[in-house]
Coordinates of C-alpha atoms in Angstrom, one line a residue:
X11 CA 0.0 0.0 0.0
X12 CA 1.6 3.3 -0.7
X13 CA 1.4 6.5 0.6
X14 CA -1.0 9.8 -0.3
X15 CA -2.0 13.1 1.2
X16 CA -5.2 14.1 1.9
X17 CA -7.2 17.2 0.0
X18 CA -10.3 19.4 1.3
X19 CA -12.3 21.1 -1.4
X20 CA -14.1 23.6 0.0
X21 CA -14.8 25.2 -4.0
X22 CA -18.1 23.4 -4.8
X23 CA -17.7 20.3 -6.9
X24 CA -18.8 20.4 -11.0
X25 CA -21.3 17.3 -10.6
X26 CA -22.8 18.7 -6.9
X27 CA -21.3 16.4 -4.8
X28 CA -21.4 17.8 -0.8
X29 CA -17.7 17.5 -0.2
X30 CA -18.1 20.1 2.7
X31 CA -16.9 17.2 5.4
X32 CA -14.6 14.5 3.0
X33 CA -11.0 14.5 2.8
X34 CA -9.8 13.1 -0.6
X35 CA -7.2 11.3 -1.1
X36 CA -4.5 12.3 -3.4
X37 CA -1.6 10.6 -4.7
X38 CA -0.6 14.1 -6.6
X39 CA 2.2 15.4 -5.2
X40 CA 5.7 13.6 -5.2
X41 CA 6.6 11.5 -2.1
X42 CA 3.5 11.6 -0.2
X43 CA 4.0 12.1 2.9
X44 CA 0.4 12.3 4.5
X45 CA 0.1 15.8 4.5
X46 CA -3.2 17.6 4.2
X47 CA -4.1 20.3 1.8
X48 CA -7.2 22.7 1.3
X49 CA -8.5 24.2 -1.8
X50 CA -9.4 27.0 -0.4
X51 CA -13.5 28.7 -1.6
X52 CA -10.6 31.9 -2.8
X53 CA -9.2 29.1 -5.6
X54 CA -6.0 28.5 -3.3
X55 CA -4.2 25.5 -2.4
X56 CA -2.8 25.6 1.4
X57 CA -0.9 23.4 3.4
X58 CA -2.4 22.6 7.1
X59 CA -0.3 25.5 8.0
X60 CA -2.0 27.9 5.7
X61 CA 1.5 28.0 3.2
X62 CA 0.3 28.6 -0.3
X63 CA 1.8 25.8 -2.7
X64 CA 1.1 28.2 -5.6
X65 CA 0.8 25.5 -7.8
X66 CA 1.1 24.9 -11.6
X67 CA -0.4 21.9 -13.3
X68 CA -3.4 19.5 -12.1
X69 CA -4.0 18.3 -9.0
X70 CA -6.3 14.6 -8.9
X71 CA -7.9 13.6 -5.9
X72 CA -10.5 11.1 -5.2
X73 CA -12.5 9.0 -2.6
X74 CA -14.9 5.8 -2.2
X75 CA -18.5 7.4 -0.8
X76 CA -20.3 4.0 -0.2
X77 CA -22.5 6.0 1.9
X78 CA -23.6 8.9 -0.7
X79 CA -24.2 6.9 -3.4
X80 CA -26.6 3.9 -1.4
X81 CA -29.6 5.5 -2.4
X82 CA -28.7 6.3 -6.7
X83 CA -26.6 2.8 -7.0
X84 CA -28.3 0.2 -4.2
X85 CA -25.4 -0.1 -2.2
X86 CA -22.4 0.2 -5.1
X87 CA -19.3 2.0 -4.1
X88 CA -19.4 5.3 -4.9
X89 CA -16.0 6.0 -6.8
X90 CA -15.5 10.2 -7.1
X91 CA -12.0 11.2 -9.2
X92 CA -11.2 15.2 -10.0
X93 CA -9.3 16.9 -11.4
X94 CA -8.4 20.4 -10.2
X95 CA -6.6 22.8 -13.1
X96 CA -4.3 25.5 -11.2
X97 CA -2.2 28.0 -13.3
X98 CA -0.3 31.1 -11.2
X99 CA -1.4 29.3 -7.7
X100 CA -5.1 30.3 -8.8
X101 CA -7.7 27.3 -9.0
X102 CA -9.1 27.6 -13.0
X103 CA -11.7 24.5 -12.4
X104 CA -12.3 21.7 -11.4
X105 CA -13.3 18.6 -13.5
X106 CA -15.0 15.0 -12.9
X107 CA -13.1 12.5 -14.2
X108 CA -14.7 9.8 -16.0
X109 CA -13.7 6.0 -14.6
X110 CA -13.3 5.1 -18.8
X111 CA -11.4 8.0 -19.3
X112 CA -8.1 6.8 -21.7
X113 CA -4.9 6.5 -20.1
X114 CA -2.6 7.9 -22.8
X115 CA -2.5 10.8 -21.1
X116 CA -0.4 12.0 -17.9
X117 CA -2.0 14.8 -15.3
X118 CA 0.8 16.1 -12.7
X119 CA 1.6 19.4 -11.0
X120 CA 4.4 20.8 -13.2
X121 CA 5.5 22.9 -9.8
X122 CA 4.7 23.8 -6.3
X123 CA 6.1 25.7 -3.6
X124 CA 6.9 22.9 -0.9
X125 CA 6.7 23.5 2.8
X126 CA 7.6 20.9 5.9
X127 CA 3.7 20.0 6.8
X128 CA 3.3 18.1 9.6
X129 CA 1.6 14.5 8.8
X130 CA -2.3 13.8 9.7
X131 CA -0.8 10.4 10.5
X132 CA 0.4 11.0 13.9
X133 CA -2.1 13.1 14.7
X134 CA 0.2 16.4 14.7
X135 CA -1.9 18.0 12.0
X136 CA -3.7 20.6 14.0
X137 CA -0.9 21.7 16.2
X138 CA 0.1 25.5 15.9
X139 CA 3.9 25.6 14.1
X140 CA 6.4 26.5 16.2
X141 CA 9.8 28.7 16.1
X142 CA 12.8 27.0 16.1
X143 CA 14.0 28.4 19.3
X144 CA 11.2 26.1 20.7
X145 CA 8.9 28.6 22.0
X146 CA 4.9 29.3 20.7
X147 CA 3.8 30.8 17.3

């Protein structure tokens, strides 16, 4: 199993899916290291310290909503991909992606500012970043 990062939307979605409590998971950015990111409802992408990547390129991210779909597919997963078009660090749109779509074709972030996030994995996601002379904010 490898690793991803996780992504908020808080932009509303093209097909009107309520995305205002999921994290995504994205496999986007090299060498995930379980980092969360928000697009912000400005059309920014932040780290979980509020850093803006000011990214270039596409961003993918996706999740499994068993729950959201019961109702429309009797019970069948619920598979949602996008994929969100930044150019100057400024969100362009966001698109569905279609599970048939042809893989001849690569979507990746061409750059991105990079910041040392703290991981959601060990539950240090929420803490307040600290100077390096190891005092508060």
């Amino acid at each position: 199993m490898g690793l991803f990062d996780e992504i908020r939307c808080e932009v509303p979605l093209p097909d009107g899916y309520d995305a205002s409590d999921v994290w995504f998971q994205s496999k986007s950015f090299p060498d995930c290291g379980m980092c969360r990111y928000t697009i912000t409802c400005a059309g920014r992408l932040i780290d979980s310290l509020g850093n803006d990547l000011e990214p270039e390129g596409y961003l993918n991210f996706y999740n499994n909503d068993r729950a959201a779909d019961a109702a429309v597919t009797g019970g069948e997963p619920g598979w949602r991909e996008y994929r969100a078009r930044f150019v100057g660090g400024q969100l362009q749109r966001i698109e569905r992606v279609d599970q048939d779509e042809s893989a001849d074709r690569y979507y990746g972030l061409a750059s991105f500012r990079w910041f040392n996030s703290p991981s959601f994995l060990f539950g240090d996601h929420d803490k307040p970043a600290q100077n390096p002379e190891g005092g508060g904010e």
